[in-house]
PDB file of C-alpha atoms and ligand atoms in Angstrom:
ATOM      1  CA  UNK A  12      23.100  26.085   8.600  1.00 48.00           C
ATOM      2  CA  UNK A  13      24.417  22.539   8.094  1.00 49.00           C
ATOM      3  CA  UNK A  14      22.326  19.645   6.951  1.00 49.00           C
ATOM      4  CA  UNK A  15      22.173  18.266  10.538  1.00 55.00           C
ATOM      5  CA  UNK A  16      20.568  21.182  11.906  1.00 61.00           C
ATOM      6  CA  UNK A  17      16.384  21.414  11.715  1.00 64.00           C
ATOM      7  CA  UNK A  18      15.159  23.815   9.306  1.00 65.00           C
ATOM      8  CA  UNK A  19      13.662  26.737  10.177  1.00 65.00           C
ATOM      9  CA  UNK A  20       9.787  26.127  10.016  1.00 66.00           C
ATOM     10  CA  UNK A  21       7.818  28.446   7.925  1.00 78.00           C
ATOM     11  CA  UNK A  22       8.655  30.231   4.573  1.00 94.00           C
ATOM     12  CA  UNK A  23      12.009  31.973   4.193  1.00 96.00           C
ATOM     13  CA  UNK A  24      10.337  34.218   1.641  1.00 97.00           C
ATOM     14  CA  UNK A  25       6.640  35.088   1.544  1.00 97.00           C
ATOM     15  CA  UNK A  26       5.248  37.541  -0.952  1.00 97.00           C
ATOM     16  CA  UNK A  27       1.197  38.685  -0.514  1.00 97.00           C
ATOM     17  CA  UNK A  28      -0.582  40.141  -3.210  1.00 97.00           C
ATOM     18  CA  UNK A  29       2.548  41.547  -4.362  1.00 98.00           C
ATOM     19  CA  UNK A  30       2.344  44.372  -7.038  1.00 98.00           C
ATOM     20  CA  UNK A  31       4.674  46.758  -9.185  1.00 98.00           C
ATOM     21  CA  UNK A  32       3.834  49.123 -11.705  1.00 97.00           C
ATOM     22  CA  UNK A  33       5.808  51.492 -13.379  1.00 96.00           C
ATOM     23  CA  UNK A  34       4.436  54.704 -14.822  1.00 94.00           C
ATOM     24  CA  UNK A  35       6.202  54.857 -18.655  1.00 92.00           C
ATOM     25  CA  UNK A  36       5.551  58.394 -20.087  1.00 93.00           C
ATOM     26  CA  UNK A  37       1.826  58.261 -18.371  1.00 92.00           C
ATOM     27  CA  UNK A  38       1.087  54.592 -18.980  1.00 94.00           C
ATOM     28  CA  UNK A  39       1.266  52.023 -16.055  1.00 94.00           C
ATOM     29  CA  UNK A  40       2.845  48.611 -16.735  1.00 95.00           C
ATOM     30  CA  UNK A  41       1.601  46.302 -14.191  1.00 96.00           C
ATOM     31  CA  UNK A  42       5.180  44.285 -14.202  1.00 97.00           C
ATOM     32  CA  UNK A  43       4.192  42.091 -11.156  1.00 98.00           C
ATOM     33  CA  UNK A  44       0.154  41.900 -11.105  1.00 97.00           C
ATOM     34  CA  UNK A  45      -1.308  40.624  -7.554  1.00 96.00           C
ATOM     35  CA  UNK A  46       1.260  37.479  -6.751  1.00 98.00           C
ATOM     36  CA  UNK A  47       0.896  35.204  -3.429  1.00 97.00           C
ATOM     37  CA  UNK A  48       3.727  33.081  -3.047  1.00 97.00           C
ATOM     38  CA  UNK A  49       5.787  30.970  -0.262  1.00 97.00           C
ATOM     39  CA  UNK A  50       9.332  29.730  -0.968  1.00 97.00           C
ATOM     40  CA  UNK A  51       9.865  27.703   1.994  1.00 95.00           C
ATOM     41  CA  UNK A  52      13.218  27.031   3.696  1.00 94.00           C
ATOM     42  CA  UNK A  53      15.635  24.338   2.341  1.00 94.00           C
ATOM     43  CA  UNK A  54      13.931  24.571  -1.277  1.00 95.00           C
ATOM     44  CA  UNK A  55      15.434  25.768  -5.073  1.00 97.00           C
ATOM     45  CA  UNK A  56      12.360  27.216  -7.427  1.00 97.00           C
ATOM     46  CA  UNK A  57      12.741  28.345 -10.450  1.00 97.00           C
ATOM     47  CA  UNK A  58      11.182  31.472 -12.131  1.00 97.00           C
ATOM     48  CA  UNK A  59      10.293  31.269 -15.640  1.00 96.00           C
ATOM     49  CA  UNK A  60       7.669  32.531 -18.042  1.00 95.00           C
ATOM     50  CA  UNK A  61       8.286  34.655 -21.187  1.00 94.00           C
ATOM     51  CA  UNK A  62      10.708  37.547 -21.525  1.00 93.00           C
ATOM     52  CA  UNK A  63       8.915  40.898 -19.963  1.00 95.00           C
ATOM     53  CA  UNK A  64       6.788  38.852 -17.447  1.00 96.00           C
ATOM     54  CA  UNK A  65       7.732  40.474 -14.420  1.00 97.00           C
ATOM     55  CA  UNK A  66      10.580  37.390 -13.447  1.00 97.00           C
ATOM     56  CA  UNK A  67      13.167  40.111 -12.724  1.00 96.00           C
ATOM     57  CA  UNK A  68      11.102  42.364 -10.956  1.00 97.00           C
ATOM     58  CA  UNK A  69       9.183  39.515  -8.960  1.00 98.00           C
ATOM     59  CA  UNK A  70      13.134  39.236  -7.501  1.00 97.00           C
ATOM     60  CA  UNK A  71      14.162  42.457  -7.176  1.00 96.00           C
ATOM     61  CA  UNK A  72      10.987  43.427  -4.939  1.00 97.00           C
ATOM     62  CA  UNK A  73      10.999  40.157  -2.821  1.00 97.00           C
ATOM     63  CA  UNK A  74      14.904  41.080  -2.303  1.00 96.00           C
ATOM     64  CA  UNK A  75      14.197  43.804  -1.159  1.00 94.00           C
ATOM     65  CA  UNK A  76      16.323  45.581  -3.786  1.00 93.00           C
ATOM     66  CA  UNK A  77      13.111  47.431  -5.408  1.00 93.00           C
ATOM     67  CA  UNK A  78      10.293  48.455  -3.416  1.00 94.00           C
ATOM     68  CA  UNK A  79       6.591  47.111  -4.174  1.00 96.00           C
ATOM     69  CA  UNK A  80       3.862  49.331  -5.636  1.00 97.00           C
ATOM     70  CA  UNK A  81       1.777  47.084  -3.360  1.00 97.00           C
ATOM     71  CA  UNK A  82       1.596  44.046  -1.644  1.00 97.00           C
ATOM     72  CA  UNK A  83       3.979  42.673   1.143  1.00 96.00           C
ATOM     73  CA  UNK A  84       6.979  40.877   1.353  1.00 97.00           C
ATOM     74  CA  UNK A  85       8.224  39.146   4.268  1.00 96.00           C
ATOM     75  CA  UNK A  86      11.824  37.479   4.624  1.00 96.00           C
ATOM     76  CA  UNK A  87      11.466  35.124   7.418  1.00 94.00           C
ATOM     77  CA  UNK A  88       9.403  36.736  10.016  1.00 91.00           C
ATOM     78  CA  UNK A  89      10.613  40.384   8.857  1.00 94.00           C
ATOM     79  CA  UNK A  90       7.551  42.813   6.629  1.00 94.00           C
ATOM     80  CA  UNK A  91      10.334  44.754   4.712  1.00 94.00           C
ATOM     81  CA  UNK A  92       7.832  47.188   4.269  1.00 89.00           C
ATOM     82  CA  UNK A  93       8.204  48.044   8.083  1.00 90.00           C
ATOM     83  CA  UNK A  94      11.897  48.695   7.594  1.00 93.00           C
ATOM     84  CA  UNK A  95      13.736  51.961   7.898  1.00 93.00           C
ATOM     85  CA  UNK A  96      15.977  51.768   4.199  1.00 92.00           C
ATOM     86  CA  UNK A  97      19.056  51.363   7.169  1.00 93.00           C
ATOM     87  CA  UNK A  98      17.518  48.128   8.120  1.00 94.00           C
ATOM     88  CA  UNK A  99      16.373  46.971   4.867  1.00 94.00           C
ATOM     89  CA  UNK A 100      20.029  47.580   3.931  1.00 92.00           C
ATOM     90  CA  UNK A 101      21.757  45.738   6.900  1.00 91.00           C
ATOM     91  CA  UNK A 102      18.714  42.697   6.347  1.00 93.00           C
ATOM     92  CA  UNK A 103      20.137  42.628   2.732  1.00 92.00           C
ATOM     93  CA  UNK A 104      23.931  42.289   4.107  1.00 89.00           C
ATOM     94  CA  UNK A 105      23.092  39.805   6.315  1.00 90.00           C
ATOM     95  CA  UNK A 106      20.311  37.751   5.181  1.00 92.00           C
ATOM     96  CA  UNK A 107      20.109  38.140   1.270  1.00 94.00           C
ATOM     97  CA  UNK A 108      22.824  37.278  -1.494  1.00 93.00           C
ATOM     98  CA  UNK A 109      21.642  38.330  -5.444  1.00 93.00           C
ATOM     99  CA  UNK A 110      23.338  36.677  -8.344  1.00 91.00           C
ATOM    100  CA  UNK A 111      22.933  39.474 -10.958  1.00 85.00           C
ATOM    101  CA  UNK A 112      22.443  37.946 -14.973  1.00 78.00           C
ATOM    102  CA  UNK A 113      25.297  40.646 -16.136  1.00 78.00           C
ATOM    103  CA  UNK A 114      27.655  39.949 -12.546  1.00 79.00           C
ATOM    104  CA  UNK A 115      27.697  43.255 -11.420  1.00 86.00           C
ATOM    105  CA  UNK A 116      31.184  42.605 -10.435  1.00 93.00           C
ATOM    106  CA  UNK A 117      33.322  45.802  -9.412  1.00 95.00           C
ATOM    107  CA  UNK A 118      36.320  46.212 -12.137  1.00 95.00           C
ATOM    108  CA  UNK A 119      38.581  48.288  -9.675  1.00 95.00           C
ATOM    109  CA  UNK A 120      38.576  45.005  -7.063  1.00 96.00           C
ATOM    110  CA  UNK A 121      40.594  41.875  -7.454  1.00 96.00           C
ATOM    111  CA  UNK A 122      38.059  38.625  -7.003  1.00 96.00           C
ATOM    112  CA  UNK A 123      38.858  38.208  -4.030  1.00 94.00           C
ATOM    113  CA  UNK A 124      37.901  41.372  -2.752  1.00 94.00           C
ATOM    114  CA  UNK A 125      34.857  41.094  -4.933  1.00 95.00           C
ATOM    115  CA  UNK A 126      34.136  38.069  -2.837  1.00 94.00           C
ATOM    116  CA  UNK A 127      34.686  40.046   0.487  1.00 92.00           C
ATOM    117  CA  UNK A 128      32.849  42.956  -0.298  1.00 91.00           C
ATOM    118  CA  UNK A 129      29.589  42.186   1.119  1.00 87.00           C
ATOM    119  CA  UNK A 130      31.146  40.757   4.325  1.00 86.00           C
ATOM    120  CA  UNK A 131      32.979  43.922   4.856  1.00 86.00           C
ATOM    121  CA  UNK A 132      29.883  45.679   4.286  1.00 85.00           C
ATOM    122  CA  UNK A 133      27.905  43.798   6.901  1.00 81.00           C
ATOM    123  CA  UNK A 134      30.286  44.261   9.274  1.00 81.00           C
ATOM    124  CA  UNK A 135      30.361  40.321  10.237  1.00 78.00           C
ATOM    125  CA  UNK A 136      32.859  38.651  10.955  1.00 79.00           C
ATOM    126  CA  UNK A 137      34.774  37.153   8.215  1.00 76.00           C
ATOM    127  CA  UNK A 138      34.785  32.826   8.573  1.00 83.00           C
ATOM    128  CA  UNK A 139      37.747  32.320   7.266  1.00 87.00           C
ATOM    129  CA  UNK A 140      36.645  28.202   6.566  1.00 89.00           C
ATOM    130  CA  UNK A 141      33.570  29.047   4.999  1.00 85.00           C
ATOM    131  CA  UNK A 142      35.317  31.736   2.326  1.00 89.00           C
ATOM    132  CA  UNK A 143      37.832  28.912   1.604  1.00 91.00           C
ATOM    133  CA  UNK A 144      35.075  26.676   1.023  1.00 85.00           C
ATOM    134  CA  UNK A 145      32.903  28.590  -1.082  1.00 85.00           C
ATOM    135  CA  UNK A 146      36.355  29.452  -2.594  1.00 90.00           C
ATOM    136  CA  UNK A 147      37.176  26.062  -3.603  1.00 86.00           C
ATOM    137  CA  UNK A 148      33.507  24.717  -4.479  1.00 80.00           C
ATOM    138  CA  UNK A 149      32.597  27.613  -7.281  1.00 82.00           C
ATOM    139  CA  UNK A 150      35.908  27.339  -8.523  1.00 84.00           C
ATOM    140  CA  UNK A 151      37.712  31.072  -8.896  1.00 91.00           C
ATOM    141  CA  UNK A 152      40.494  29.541  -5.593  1.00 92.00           C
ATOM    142  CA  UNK A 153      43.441  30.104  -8.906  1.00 95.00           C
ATOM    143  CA  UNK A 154      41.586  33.594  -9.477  1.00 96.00           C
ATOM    144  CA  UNK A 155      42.253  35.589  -6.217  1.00 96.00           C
ATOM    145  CA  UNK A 156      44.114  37.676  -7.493  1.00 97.00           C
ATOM    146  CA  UNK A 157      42.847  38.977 -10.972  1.00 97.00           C
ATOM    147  CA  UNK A 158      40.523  41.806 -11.851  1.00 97.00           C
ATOM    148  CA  UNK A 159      37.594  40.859 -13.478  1.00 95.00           C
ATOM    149  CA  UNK A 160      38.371  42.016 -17.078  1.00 95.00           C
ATOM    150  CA  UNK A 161      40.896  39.224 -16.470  1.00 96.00           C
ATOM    151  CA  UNK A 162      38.248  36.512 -16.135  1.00 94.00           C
ATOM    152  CA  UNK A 163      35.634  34.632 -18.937  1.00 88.00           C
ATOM    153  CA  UNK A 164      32.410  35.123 -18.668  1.00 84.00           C
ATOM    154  CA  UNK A 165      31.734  31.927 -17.268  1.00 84.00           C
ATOM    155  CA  UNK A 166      34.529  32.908 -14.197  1.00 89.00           C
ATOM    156  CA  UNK A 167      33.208  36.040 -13.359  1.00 91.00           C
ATOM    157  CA  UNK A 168      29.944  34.620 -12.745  1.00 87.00           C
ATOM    158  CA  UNK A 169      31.446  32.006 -10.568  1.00 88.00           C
ATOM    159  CA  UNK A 170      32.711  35.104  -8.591  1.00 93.00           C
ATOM    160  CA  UNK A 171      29.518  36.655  -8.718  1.00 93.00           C
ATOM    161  CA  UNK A 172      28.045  33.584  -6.693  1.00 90.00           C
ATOM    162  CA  UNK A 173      31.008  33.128  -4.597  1.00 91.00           C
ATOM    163  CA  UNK A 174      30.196  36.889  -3.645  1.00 93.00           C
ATOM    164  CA  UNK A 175      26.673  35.661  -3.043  1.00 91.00           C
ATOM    165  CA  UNK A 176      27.435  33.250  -0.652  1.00 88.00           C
ATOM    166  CA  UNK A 177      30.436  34.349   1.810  1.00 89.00           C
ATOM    167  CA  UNK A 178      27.995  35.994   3.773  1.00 87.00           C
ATOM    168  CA  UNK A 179      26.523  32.869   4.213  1.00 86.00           C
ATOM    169  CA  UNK A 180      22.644  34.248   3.010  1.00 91.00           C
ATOM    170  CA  UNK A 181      19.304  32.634   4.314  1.00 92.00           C
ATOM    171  CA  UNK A 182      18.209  32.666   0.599  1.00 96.00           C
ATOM    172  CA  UNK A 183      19.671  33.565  -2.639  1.00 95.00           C
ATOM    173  CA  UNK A 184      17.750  35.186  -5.495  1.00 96.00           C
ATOM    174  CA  UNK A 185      19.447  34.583  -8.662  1.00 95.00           C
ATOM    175  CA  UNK A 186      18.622  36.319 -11.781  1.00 95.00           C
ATOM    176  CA  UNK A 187      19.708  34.103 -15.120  1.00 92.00           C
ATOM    177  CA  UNK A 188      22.880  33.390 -13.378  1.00 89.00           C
ATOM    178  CA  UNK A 189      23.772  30.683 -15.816  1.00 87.00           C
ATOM    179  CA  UNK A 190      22.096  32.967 -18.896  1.00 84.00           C
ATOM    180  CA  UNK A 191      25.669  33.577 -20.374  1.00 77.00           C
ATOM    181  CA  UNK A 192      27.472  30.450 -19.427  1.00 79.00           C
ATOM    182  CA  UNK A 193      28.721  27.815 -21.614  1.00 82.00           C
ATOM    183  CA  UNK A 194      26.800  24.815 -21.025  1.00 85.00           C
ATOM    184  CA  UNK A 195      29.388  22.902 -18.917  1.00 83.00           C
ATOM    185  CA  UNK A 196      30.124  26.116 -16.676  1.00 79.00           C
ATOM    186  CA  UNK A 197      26.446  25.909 -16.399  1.00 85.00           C
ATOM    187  CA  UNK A 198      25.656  22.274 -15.330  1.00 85.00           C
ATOM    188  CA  UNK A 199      28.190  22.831 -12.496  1.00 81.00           C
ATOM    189  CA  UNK A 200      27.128  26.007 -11.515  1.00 82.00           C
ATOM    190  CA  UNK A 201      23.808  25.110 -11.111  1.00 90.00           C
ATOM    191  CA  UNK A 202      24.829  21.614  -9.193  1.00 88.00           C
ATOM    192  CA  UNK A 203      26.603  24.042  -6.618  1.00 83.00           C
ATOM    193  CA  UNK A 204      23.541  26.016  -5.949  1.00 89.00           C
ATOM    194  CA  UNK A 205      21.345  22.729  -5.462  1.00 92.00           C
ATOM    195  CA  UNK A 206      23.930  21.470  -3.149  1.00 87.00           C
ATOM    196  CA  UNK A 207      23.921  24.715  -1.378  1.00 86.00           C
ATOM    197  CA  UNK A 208      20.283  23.834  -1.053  1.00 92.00           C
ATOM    198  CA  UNK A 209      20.945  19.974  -0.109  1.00 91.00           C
ATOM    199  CA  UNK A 210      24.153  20.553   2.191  1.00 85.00           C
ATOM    200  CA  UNK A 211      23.711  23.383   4.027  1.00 83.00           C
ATOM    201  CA  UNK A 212      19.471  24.120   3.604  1.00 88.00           C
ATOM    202  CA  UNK A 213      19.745  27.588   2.109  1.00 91.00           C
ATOM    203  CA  UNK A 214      17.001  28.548   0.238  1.00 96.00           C
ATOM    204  CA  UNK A 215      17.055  29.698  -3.931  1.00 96.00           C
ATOM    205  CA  UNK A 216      14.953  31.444  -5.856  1.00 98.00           C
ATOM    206  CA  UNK A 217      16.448  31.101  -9.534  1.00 97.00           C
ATOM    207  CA  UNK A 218      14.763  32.874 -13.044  1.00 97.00           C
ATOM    208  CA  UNK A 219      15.629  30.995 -15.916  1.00 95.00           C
ATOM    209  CA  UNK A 220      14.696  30.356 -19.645  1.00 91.00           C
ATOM    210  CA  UNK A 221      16.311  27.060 -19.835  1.00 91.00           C
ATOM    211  CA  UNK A 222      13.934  23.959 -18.522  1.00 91.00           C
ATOM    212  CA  UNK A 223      17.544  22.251 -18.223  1.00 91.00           C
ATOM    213  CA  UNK A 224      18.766  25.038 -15.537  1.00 93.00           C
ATOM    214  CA  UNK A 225      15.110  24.105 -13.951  1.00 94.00           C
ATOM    215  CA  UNK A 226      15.338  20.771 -13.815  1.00 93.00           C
ATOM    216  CA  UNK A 227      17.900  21.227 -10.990  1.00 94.00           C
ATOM    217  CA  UNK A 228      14.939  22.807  -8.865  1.00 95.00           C
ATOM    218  CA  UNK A 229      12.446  21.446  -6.809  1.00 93.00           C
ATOM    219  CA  UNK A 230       9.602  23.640  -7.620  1.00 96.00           C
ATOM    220  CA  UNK A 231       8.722  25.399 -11.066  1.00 96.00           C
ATOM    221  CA  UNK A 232       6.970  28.876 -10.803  1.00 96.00           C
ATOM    222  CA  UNK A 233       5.625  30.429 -14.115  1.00 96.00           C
ATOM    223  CA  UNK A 234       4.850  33.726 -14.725  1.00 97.00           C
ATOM    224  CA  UNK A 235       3.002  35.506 -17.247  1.00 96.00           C
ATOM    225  CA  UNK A 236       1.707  39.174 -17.373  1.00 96.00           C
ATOM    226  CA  UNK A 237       3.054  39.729 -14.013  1.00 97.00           C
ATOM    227  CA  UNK A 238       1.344  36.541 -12.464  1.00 97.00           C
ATOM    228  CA  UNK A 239       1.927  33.453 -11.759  1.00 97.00           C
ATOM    229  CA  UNK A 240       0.211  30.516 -14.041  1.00 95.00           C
ATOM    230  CA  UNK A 241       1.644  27.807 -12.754  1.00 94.00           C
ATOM    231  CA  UNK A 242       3.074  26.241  -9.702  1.00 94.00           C
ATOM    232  CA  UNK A 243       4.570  22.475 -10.445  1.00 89.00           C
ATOM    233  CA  UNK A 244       6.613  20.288  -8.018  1.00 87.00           C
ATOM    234  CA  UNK A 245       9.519  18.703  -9.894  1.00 77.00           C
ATOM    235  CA  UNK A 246       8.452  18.829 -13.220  1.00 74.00           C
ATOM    236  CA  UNK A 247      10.249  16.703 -15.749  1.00 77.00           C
ATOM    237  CA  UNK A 248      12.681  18.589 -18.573  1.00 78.00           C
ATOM    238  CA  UNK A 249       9.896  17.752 -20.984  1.00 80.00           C
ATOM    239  CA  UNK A 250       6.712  19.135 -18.960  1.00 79.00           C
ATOM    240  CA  UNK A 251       9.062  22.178 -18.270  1.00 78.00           C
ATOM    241  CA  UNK A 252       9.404  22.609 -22.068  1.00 80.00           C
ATOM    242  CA  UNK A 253       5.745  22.208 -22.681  1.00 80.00           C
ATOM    243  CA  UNK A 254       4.375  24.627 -20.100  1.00 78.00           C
ATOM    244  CA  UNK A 255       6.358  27.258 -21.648  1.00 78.00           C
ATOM    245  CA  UNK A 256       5.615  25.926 -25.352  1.00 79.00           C
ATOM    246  CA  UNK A 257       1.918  26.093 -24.460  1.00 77.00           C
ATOM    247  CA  UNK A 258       2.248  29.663 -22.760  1.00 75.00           C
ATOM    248  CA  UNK A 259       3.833  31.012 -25.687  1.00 71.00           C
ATOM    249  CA  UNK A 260       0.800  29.902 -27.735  1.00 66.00           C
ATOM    250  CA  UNK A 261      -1.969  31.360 -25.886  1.00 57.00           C
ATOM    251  CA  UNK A 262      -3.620  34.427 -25.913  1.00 42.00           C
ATOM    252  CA  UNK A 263      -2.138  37.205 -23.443  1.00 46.00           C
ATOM    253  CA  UNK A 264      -5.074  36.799 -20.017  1.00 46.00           C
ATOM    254  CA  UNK A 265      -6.636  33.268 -20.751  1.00 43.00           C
ATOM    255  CA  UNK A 266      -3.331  31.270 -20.276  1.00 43.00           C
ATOM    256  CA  UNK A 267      -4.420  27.801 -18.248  1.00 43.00           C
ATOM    257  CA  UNK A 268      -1.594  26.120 -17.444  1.00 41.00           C
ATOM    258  CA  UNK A 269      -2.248  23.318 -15.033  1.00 38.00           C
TER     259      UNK A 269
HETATM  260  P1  ADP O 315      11.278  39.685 -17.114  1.00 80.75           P
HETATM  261  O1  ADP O 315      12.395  39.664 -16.137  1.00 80.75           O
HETATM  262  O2  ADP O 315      10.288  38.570 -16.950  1.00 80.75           O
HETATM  263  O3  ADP O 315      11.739  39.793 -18.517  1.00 80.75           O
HETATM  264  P2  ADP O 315      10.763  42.327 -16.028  1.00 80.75           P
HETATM  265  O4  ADP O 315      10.422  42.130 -14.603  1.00 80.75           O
HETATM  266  O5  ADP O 315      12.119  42.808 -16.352  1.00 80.75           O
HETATM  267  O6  ADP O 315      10.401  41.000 -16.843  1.00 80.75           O
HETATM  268  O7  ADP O 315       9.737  43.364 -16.659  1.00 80.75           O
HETATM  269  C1  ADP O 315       8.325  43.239 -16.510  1.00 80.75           C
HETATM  270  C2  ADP O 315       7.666  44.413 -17.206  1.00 80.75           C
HETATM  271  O8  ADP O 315       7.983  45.611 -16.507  1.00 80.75           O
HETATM  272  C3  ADP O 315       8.108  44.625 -18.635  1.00 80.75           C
HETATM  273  O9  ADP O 315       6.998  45.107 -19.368  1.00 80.75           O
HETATM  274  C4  ADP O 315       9.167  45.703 -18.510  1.00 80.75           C
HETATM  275  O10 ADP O 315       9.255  46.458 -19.689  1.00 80.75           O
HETATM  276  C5  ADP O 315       8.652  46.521 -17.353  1.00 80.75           C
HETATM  277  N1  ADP O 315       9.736  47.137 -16.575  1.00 80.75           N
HETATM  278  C6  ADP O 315      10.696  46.492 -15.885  1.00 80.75           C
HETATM  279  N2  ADP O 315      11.524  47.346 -15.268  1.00 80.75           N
HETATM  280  C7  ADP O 315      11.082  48.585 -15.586  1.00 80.75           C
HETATM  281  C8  ADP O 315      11.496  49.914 -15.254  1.00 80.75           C
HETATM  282  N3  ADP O 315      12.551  50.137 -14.458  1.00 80.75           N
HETATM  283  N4  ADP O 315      10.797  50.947 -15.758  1.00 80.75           N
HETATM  284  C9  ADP O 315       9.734  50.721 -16.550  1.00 80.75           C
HETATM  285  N5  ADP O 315       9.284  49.519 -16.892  1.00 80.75           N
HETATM  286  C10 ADP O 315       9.923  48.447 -16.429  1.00 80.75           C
HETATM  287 MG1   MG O 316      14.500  39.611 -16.421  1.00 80.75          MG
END
């Protein structure tokens, strides 16, 4: 999509009364407890809400990398639910990138066929321009060549979201992708993903601890217990910092976060 084309209508990602529990040695942990939520197209949120609040699962179930206890998930007009794990799979490939916290990058593979990977995989056609772009804008275009041992931490996540994006996803679920970067690696990896919101309409749904990294988002989701508490349009740097300030204070089931 580029920004002169209409966006889609609609969400990109809808989750309904979304649930997971896992069963640890005979006791359930309700990990995502009953969420509804809409991420429309075009729009960065960002996940947040205290460690062990369901942030990671939330992602990995409307990805369609985990499937829900309960609950539906729909990625533009497609109930994942409905889909054969072959065409949950190939939606993934095509539809879906996920910017792991730890990379996930494959040691064996230079970067750039790191990068490829997923496009192989999908079986699309590679666009040569848009590679070179995505390339250039996160950065690794010197790094072809190396294996990831061979990179910082702060370059192999640049690869990790270069990987991301060659397939050119609808939305892009990233987990603490600037979690282990420097705080300069971070500012401009997070000013990538908003432009890849801004330029070309993609849509972003971004955990993070760090009411800096969501201050680049248009929309701040917080989660606690496995639900969500509150729902804030732009919020300042400093409201960010108080919701979660306040949420760390309250009692576990009689947060009120407005
Ligand atoms: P967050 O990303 O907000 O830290 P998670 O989604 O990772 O939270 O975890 C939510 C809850 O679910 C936690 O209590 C965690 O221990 C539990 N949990 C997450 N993944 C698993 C798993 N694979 N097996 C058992 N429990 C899990
Ligand atoms: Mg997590």
């Amino acid at each position: 999509m580029t920004k002169n084309m209409p966006l889609p209508t609609g969400a990109a990602v809808r989750v309904e009364q979304l649930t997971r529990t896992y069963d640890v040695g005979g006791q359930l942990v309700h990990a995502v407890a009953g969420v509804d939520a809409s991420f429309p197209y075009g729009t960065f949120t960002a996940v947040m809400g205290p460690s062990g609040s369901g942030k990671s699962t939330l992602l990995q179930t409307a990805a369609g990398l985990d499937r829900p206890t309960s609950g539906r998930v729909f990625v533009g007009d497609t109930e994942l639910s409905r889909l054969s794990e072959t065409a949950l799979t190939r939606l993934r490939r095509t539809k879906i990138g996920f910017v792991f916290q730890m990379f996930n990058l494959i040691g064996a593979l230079s970067v750039e066929e790191n990068i490829s990977l997923p496009l192989r995989l999908s079986g699309a056609r590679p666009d040569r321009r848009w590679l070179a772009e995505v390339v250039e804008r996160v950065g690794v275009a010197g790094l072809l060549h190396r294996r990831p041992a061979e990179l910082s931490g702060g370059q192999q996540q640049r690869v990790a979201i270069a990987r991301a994006l060659a397939i050119r996803p609808e939305v892009v679920f990233a987990d603490e992708p600037t979690g282990a970067l420097d705080g300069e690696t971070a500012s401009s990896v997070l000013a990538l993903l908003k432009s890849m919101v801004d330029d070309h309409g993609q849509t972003i749904i971004m955990v993070t601890h760090d009411p800096v990294a969501a201050s680049y988002a248009d929309r701040v989701v917080v989660l606690a217990d496995g639900r969500i508490v509150a729902d804030t349009p732009q919020p300042g740097i400093d409201r960010i910092a108080a919701q979660l300030t306040t949420l760390g204070r309250v009692q576990r089931g009689s947060v009120a976060v407005a």
